[in-house]
Amino acid sequence: MAETIKDGTGKGYLAKVNDENMLDCWSVCESVEHHSNHDEKQAYHVLFNKTATGAGDCIFYAKNDSDTDLIVEGFWFRVASAEQVQIKIGDTGTPASGTTITPVNNNAGSSNAAEGTFEHGTDITGLSGGSVVEKYWLTSTASEMFNFEQDIVLPKNLTLTIYVVSGSVDVAGTMVFHYHGEGA
């Protein structure tokens, strides 16, 4: 008995298979990021800008409060002069001395808000542990994009932080992220 691939809309269309058993089709592809922004309306940017008070200070804190994974695509950075930043995941504790910042939804037609805690500060304290997953040596006063090739996934209640190595350098940036769950 021959199997047939039928159109799922109920219009009776059948799929064409060529002599090499390849499906003959025209398709539209979109990135997960575009889907999260356009269809789910869950893509965001959060901007920060701080000059640390000293070496080793935390200047940015993000915690996912959503049941859906927070996916970090990367960061834009601009520095006033040379500085090294370290991106950490998994810090624990209660952040102190930070200022709340509100992510902006990248879909202008959406009223969705990011579910999480987002702060920047000159020396966010109260945190410990975590693991450094990336280091950037920033030397340019021009904005530069740093993409995570594997993305960073923050399940509910997990954190991402940014620490400076030298301190006393103005660091401005944007975290580019969206929410996306398995099979979504």
PDB file of C-alpha atoms in Angstrom:
ATOM      1  CA  MET A   1       0.000   0.000   0.000  1.00  0.00           C
ATOM      2  CA  ALA A   2       1.476   3.371  -1.003  1.00  0.00           C
ATOM      3  CA  GLU A   3       1.672   6.094   1.612  1.00  0.00           C
ATOM      4  CA  THR A   4       0.602   9.616   0.700  1.00  0.00           C
ATOM      5  CA  ILE A   5       1.559  12.904   2.294  1.00  0.00           C
ATOM      6  CA  LYS A   6      -1.611  14.980   2.354  1.00  0.00           C
ATOM      7  CA  ASP A   7      -2.094  18.685   2.890  1.00  0.00           C
ATOM      8  CA  GLY A   8      -3.058  19.360   6.512  1.00  0.00           C
ATOM      9  CA  THR A   9      -5.610  22.025   5.594  1.00  0.00           C
ATOM     10  CA  GLY A  10      -8.163  19.538   4.246  1.00  0.00           C
ATOM     11  CA  LYS A  11      -8.003  20.859   0.674  1.00  0.00           C
ATOM     12  CA  GLY A  12      -6.807  17.508  -0.685  1.00  0.00           C
ATOM     13  CA  TYR A  13      -3.396  18.631  -1.957  1.00  0.00           C
ATOM     14  CA  LEU A  14      -0.702  15.953  -2.157  1.00  0.00           C
ATOM     15  CA  ALA A  15       3.067  16.325  -1.762  1.00  0.00           C
ATOM     16  CA  LYS A  16       5.348  15.569  -4.740  1.00  0.00           C
ATOM     17  CA  VAL A  17       8.338  13.257  -4.230  1.00  0.00           C
ATOM     18  CA  ASN A  18      11.014  13.066  -6.936  1.00  0.00           C
ATOM     19  CA  ASP A  19      12.880   9.993  -8.234  1.00  0.00           C
ATOM     20  CA  GLU A  20      15.509  10.408  -5.481  1.00  0.00           C
ATOM     21  CA  ASN A  21      12.850  10.254  -2.747  1.00  0.00           C
ATOM     22  CA  MET A  22      13.198  13.965  -2.023  1.00  0.00           C
ATOM     23  CA  LEU A  23      10.185  16.059  -1.160  1.00  0.00           C
ATOM     24  CA  ASP A  24       9.605  18.740  -3.787  1.00  0.00           C
ATOM     25  CA  CYS A  25       8.641  21.909  -1.961  1.00  0.00           C
ATOM     26  CA  TRP A  26       8.950  25.624  -1.591  1.00  0.00           C
ATOM     27  CA  SER A  27       9.304  26.668   2.003  1.00  0.00           C
ATOM     28  CA  VAL A  28       9.636  29.698   4.215  1.00  0.00           C
ATOM     29  CA  CYS A  29      12.222  29.554   6.974  1.00  0.00           C
ATOM     30  CA  GLU A  30      12.604  31.912   9.885  1.00  0.00           C
ATOM     31  CA  SER A  31      15.066  32.015  12.728  1.00  0.00           C
ATOM     32  CA  VAL A  32      13.968  31.135  16.242  1.00  0.00           C
ATOM     33  CA  GLU A  33      14.793  34.733  17.201  1.00  0.00           C
ATOM     34  CA  HIS A  34      12.474  36.120  14.518  1.00  0.00           C
ATOM     35  CA  HIS A  35       9.739  33.673  15.532  1.00  0.00           C
ATOM     36  CA  SER A  36      10.109  34.645  19.201  1.00  0.00           C
ATOM     37  CA  ASN A  37       9.851  38.322  18.270  1.00  0.00           C
ATOM     38  CA  HIS A  38       7.226  38.280  15.507  1.00  0.00           C
ATOM     39  CA  ASP A  39       4.935  35.427  16.537  1.00  0.00           C
ATOM     40  CA  GLU A  40       5.451  35.053  20.292  1.00  0.00           C
ATOM     41  CA  LYS A  41       6.263  38.753  20.938  1.00  0.00           C
ATOM     42  CA  GLN A  42       8.885  37.723  23.502  1.00  0.00           C
ATOM     43  CA  ALA A  43      12.178  39.283  22.276  1.00  0.00           C
ATOM     44  CA  TYR A  44      13.873  42.031  24.289  1.00  0.00           C
ATOM     45  CA  HIS A  45      16.825  44.355  24.694  1.00  0.00           C
ATOM     46  CA  VAL A  46      17.936  45.585  28.108  1.00  0.00           C
ATOM     47  CA  LEU A  47      20.362  48.513  28.180  1.00  0.00           C
ATOM     48  CA  PHE A  48      22.863  49.222  30.944  1.00  0.00           C
ATOM     49  CA  ASN A  49      25.564  51.831  31.502  1.00  0.00           C
ATOM     50  CA  LYS A  50      27.753  51.980  34.610  1.00  0.00           C
ATOM     51  CA  THR A  51      31.259  52.845  35.758  1.00  0.00           C
ATOM     52  CA  ALA A  52      32.371  50.380  38.418  1.00  0.00           C
ATOM     53  CA  THR A  53      33.815  51.750  41.642  1.00  0.00           C
ATOM     54  CA  GLY A  54      36.693  49.260  41.578  1.00  0.00           C
ATOM     55  CA  ALA A  55      38.280  46.120  40.216  1.00  0.00           C
ATOM     56  CA  GLY A  56      36.174  42.961  40.231  1.00  0.00           C
ATOM     57  CA  ASP A  57      32.844  44.751  40.676  1.00  0.00           C
ATOM     58  CA  CYS A  58      29.555  43.409  39.302  1.00  0.00           C
ATOM     59  CA  ILE A  59      27.837  45.972  37.044  1.00  0.00           C
ATOM     60  CA  PHE A  60      24.931  43.913  35.623  1.00  0.00           C
ATOM     61  CA  TYR A  61      22.523  41.324  37.008  1.00  0.00           C
ATOM     62  CA  ALA A  62      19.754  39.375  35.256  1.00  0.00           C
ATOM     63  CA  LYS A  63      17.561  36.651  36.762  1.00  0.00           C
ATOM     64  CA  ASN A  64      14.896  34.738  34.839  1.00  0.00           C
ATOM     65  CA  ASP A  65      11.563  34.684  36.706  1.00  0.00           C
ATOM     66  CA  SER A  66       9.647  33.047  33.840  1.00  0.00           C
ATOM     67  CA  ASP A  67       8.724  29.374  33.529  1.00  0.00           C
ATOM     68  CA  THR A  68      10.009  29.703  29.944  1.00  0.00           C
ATOM     69  CA  ASP A  69      13.774  29.656  29.296  1.00  0.00           C
ATOM     70  CA  LEU A  70      15.444  33.040  28.829  1.00  0.00           C
ATOM     71  CA  ILE A  71      17.827  32.752  25.853  1.00  0.00           C
ATOM     72  CA  VAL A  72      20.709  35.242  25.696  1.00  0.00           C
ATOM     73  CA  GLU A  73      21.852  35.822  22.105  1.00  0.00           C
ATOM     74  CA  GLY A  74      24.705  38.160  22.980  1.00  0.00           C
ATOM     75  CA  PHE A  75      25.734  41.645  24.027  1.00  0.00           C
ATOM     76  CA  TRP A  76      26.518  44.983  22.490  1.00  0.00           C
ATOM     77  CA  PHE A  77      29.336  46.739  24.381  1.00  0.00           C
ATOM     78  CA  ARG A  78      30.946  50.168  24.285  1.00  0.00           C
ATOM     79  CA  VAL A  79      33.685  51.260  26.676  1.00  0.00           C
ATOM     80  CA  ALA A  80      35.251  54.655  27.385  1.00  0.00           C
ATOM     81  CA  SER A  81      38.701  53.015  27.482  1.00  0.00           C
ATOM     82  CA  ALA A  82      40.146  49.493  27.610  1.00  0.00           C
ATOM     83  CA  GLU A  83      38.398  47.096  30.008  1.00  0.00           C
ATOM     84  CA  GLN A  84      37.881  43.370  30.404  1.00  0.00           C
ATOM     85  CA  VAL A  85      34.423  42.059  31.285  1.00  0.00           C
ATOM     86  CA  GLN A  86      33.526  38.592  32.500  1.00  0.00           C
ATOM     87  CA  ILE A  87      30.120  37.052  31.862  1.00  0.00           C
ATOM     88  CA  LYS A  88      29.058  34.636  34.612  1.00  0.00           C
ATOM     89  CA  ILE A  89      26.086  32.308  34.971  1.00  0.00           C
ATOM     90  CA  GLY A  90      24.726  30.821  38.168  1.00  0.00           C
ATOM     91  CA  ASP A  91      25.597  33.463  40.762  1.00  0.00           C
ATOM     92  CA  THR A  92      23.458  33.034  43.875  1.00  0.00           C
ATOM     93  CA  GLY A  93      22.433  35.418  46.623  1.00  0.00           C
ATOM     94  CA  THR A  94      20.392  38.581  46.805  1.00  0.00           C
ATOM     95  CA  PRO A  95      21.728  41.479  44.730  1.00  0.00           C
ATOM     96  CA  ALA A  96      22.266  44.713  46.657  1.00  0.00           C
ATOM     97  CA  SER A  97      23.130  48.242  45.512  1.00  0.00           C
ATOM     98  CA  GLY A  98      21.788  47.818  41.977  1.00  0.00           C
ATOM     99  CA  THR A  99      19.200  49.909  40.160  1.00  0.00           C
ATOM    100  CA  THR A 100      16.286  48.241  38.384  1.00  0.00           C
ATOM    101  CA  ILE A 101      16.320  48.488  34.590  1.00  0.00           C
ATOM    102  CA  THR A 102      13.396  47.553  32.358  1.00  0.00           C
ATOM    103  CA  PRO A 103      13.932  45.534  29.163  1.00  0.00           C
ATOM    104  CA  VAL A 104      12.234  46.867  26.026  1.00  0.00           C
ATOM    105  CA  ASN A 105      10.128  44.505  23.904  1.00  0.00           C
ATOM    106  CA  ASN A 106      11.535  44.423  20.352  1.00  0.00           C
ATOM    107  CA  ASN A 107       8.036  44.036  18.897  1.00  0.00           C
ATOM    108  CA  ALA A 108       6.574  47.552  18.832  1.00  0.00           C
ATOM    109  CA  GLY A 109       3.052  46.112  18.724  1.00  0.00           C
ATOM    110  CA  SER A 110       3.432  44.010  21.870  1.00  0.00           C
ATOM    111  CA  SER A 111       2.497  44.842  25.431  1.00  0.00           C
ATOM    112  CA  ASN A 112       4.397  41.803  26.801  1.00  0.00           C
ATOM    113  CA  ALA A 113       6.957  42.510  29.515  1.00  0.00           C
ATOM    114  CA  ALA A 114      10.074  40.515  30.325  1.00  0.00           C
ATOM    115  CA  GLU A 115       9.680  38.294  33.382  1.00  0.00           C
ATOM    116  CA  GLY A 116      12.773  38.690  35.480  1.00  0.00           C
ATOM    117  CA  THR A 117      14.938  40.866  37.657  1.00  0.00           C
ATOM    118  CA  PHE A 118      17.284  43.161  35.746  1.00  0.00           C
ATOM    119  CA  GLU A 119      19.684  45.568  37.476  1.00  0.00           C
ATOM    120  CA  HIS A 120      22.801  47.590  36.804  1.00  0.00           C
ATOM    121  CA  GLY A 121      25.070  49.264  39.322  1.00  0.00           C
ATOM    122  CA  THR A 122      28.542  50.499  40.106  1.00  0.00           C
ATOM    123  CA  ASP A 123      29.134  47.590  42.529  1.00  0.00           C
ATOM    124  CA  ILE A 124      26.298  45.073  42.868  1.00  0.00           C
ATOM    125  CA  THR A 125      27.019  43.016  45.975  1.00  0.00           C
ATOM    126  CA  GLY A 126      25.429  40.063  47.779  1.00  0.00           C
ATOM    127  CA  LEU A 127      26.311  37.522  45.065  1.00  0.00           C
ATOM    128  CA  SER A 128      28.644  34.554  45.024  1.00  0.00           C
ATOM    129  CA  GLY A 129      29.443  31.371  43.138  1.00  0.00           C
ATOM    130  CA  GLY A 130      28.651  31.068  39.487  1.00  0.00           C
ATOM    131  CA  SER A 131      30.956  30.250  36.612  1.00  0.00           C
ATOM    132  CA  VAL A 132      32.642  32.488  34.068  1.00  0.00           C
ATOM    133  CA  VAL A 133      31.369  31.469  30.623  1.00  0.00           C
ATOM    134  CA  GLU A 134      32.942  34.247  28.561  1.00  0.00           C
ATOM    135  CA  LYS A 135      35.534  37.011  28.776  1.00  0.00           C
ATOM    136  CA  TYR A 136      35.736  40.014  26.477  1.00  0.00           C
ATOM    137  CA  TRP A 137      38.665  42.392  26.178  1.00  0.00           C
ATOM    138  CA  LEU A 138      37.060  45.652  25.119  1.00  0.00           C
ATOM    139  CA  THR A 139      39.248  48.360  23.614  1.00  0.00           C
ATOM    140  CA  SER A 140      37.048  50.395  21.299  1.00  0.00           C
ATOM    141  CA  THR A 141      34.842  53.375  22.038  1.00  0.00           C
ATOM    142  CA  ALA A 142      32.590  52.182  19.177  1.00  0.00           C
ATOM    143  CA  SER A 143      29.751  49.737  19.884  1.00  0.00           C
ATOM    144  CA  GLU A 144      30.576  46.125  19.087  1.00  0.00           C
ATOM    145  CA  MET A 145      28.330  43.040  19.041  1.00  0.00           C
ATOM    146  CA  PHE A 146      29.423  39.820  20.736  1.00  0.00           C
ATOM    147  CA  ASN A 147      27.270  36.816  19.828  1.00  0.00           C
ATOM    148  CA  PHE A 148      27.126  33.607  21.845  1.00  0.00           C
ATOM    149  CA  GLU A 149      27.533  30.885  19.228  1.00  0.00           C
ATOM    150  CA  GLN A 150      25.713  28.401  21.480  1.00  0.00           C
ATOM    151  CA  ASP A 151      23.418  30.979  23.145  1.00  0.00           C
ATOM    152  CA  ILE A 152      23.138  31.075  26.916  1.00  0.00           C
ATOM    153  CA  VAL A 153      20.055  29.413  28.386  1.00  0.00           C
ATOM    154  CA  LEU A 154      18.749  30.638  31.746  1.00  0.00           C
ATOM    155  CA  PRO A 155      15.991  28.393  33.116  1.00  0.00           C
ATOM    156  CA  LYS A 156      13.687  29.849  35.782  1.00  0.00           C
ATOM    157  CA  ASN A 157      15.478  31.371  38.813  1.00  0.00           C
ATOM    158  CA  LEU A 158      18.959  31.251  37.252  1.00  0.00           C
ATOM    159  CA  THR A 159      21.190  34.268  36.756  1.00  0.00           C
ATOM    160  CA  LEU A 160      23.638  35.981  34.434  1.00  0.00           C
ATOM    161  CA  THR A 161      26.013  38.640  35.737  1.00  0.00           C
ATOM    162  CA  ILE A 162      28.746  40.883  34.300  1.00  0.00           C
ATOM    163  CA  TYR A 163      31.896  41.746  36.239  1.00  0.00           C
ATOM    164  CA  VAL A 164      34.631  44.194  35.257  1.00  0.00           C
ATOM    165  CA  VAL A 165      38.283  43.366  35.833  1.00  0.00           C
ATOM    166  CA  SER A 166      39.914  46.815  36.124  1.00  0.00           C
ATOM    167  CA  GLY A 167      37.051  49.009  37.239  1.00  0.00           C
ATOM    168  CA  SER A 168      36.704  52.782  36.897  1.00  0.00           C
ATOM    169  CA  VAL A 169      35.844  52.509  33.167  1.00  0.00           C
ATOM    170  CA  ASP A 170      32.450  53.456  31.777  1.00  0.00           C
ATOM    171  CA  VAL A 171      30.878  50.307  30.284  1.00  0.00           C
ATOM    172  CA  ALA A 172      27.665  50.601  28.290  1.00  0.00           C
ATOM    173  CA  GLY A 173      25.885  47.641  26.811  1.00  0.00           C
ATOM    174  CA  THR A 174      22.761  45.900  25.645  1.00  0.00           C
ATOM    175  CA  MET A 175      21.778  42.323  26.457  1.00  0.00           C
ATOM    176  CA  VAL A 176      19.919  40.796  23.483  1.00  0.00           C
ATOM    177  CA  PHE A 177      17.531  38.030  24.606  1.00  0.00           C
ATOM    178  CA  HIS A 178      14.234  36.265  24.078  1.00  0.00           C
ATOM    179  CA  TYR A 179      12.086  33.669  25.806  1.00  0.00           C
ATOM    180  CA  HIS A 180      11.692  30.281  24.167  1.00  0.00           C
ATOM    181  CA  GLY A 181      10.739  26.884  25.522  1.00  0.00           C
ATOM    182  CA  GLU A 182      11.223  23.368  24.243  1.00  0.00           C
ATOM    183  CA  GLY A 183       9.092  22.659  21.226  1.00  0.00           C
ATOM    184  CA  ALA A 184       7.756  26.221  21.165  1.00  0.00           C
TER     185      ALA A 184
END
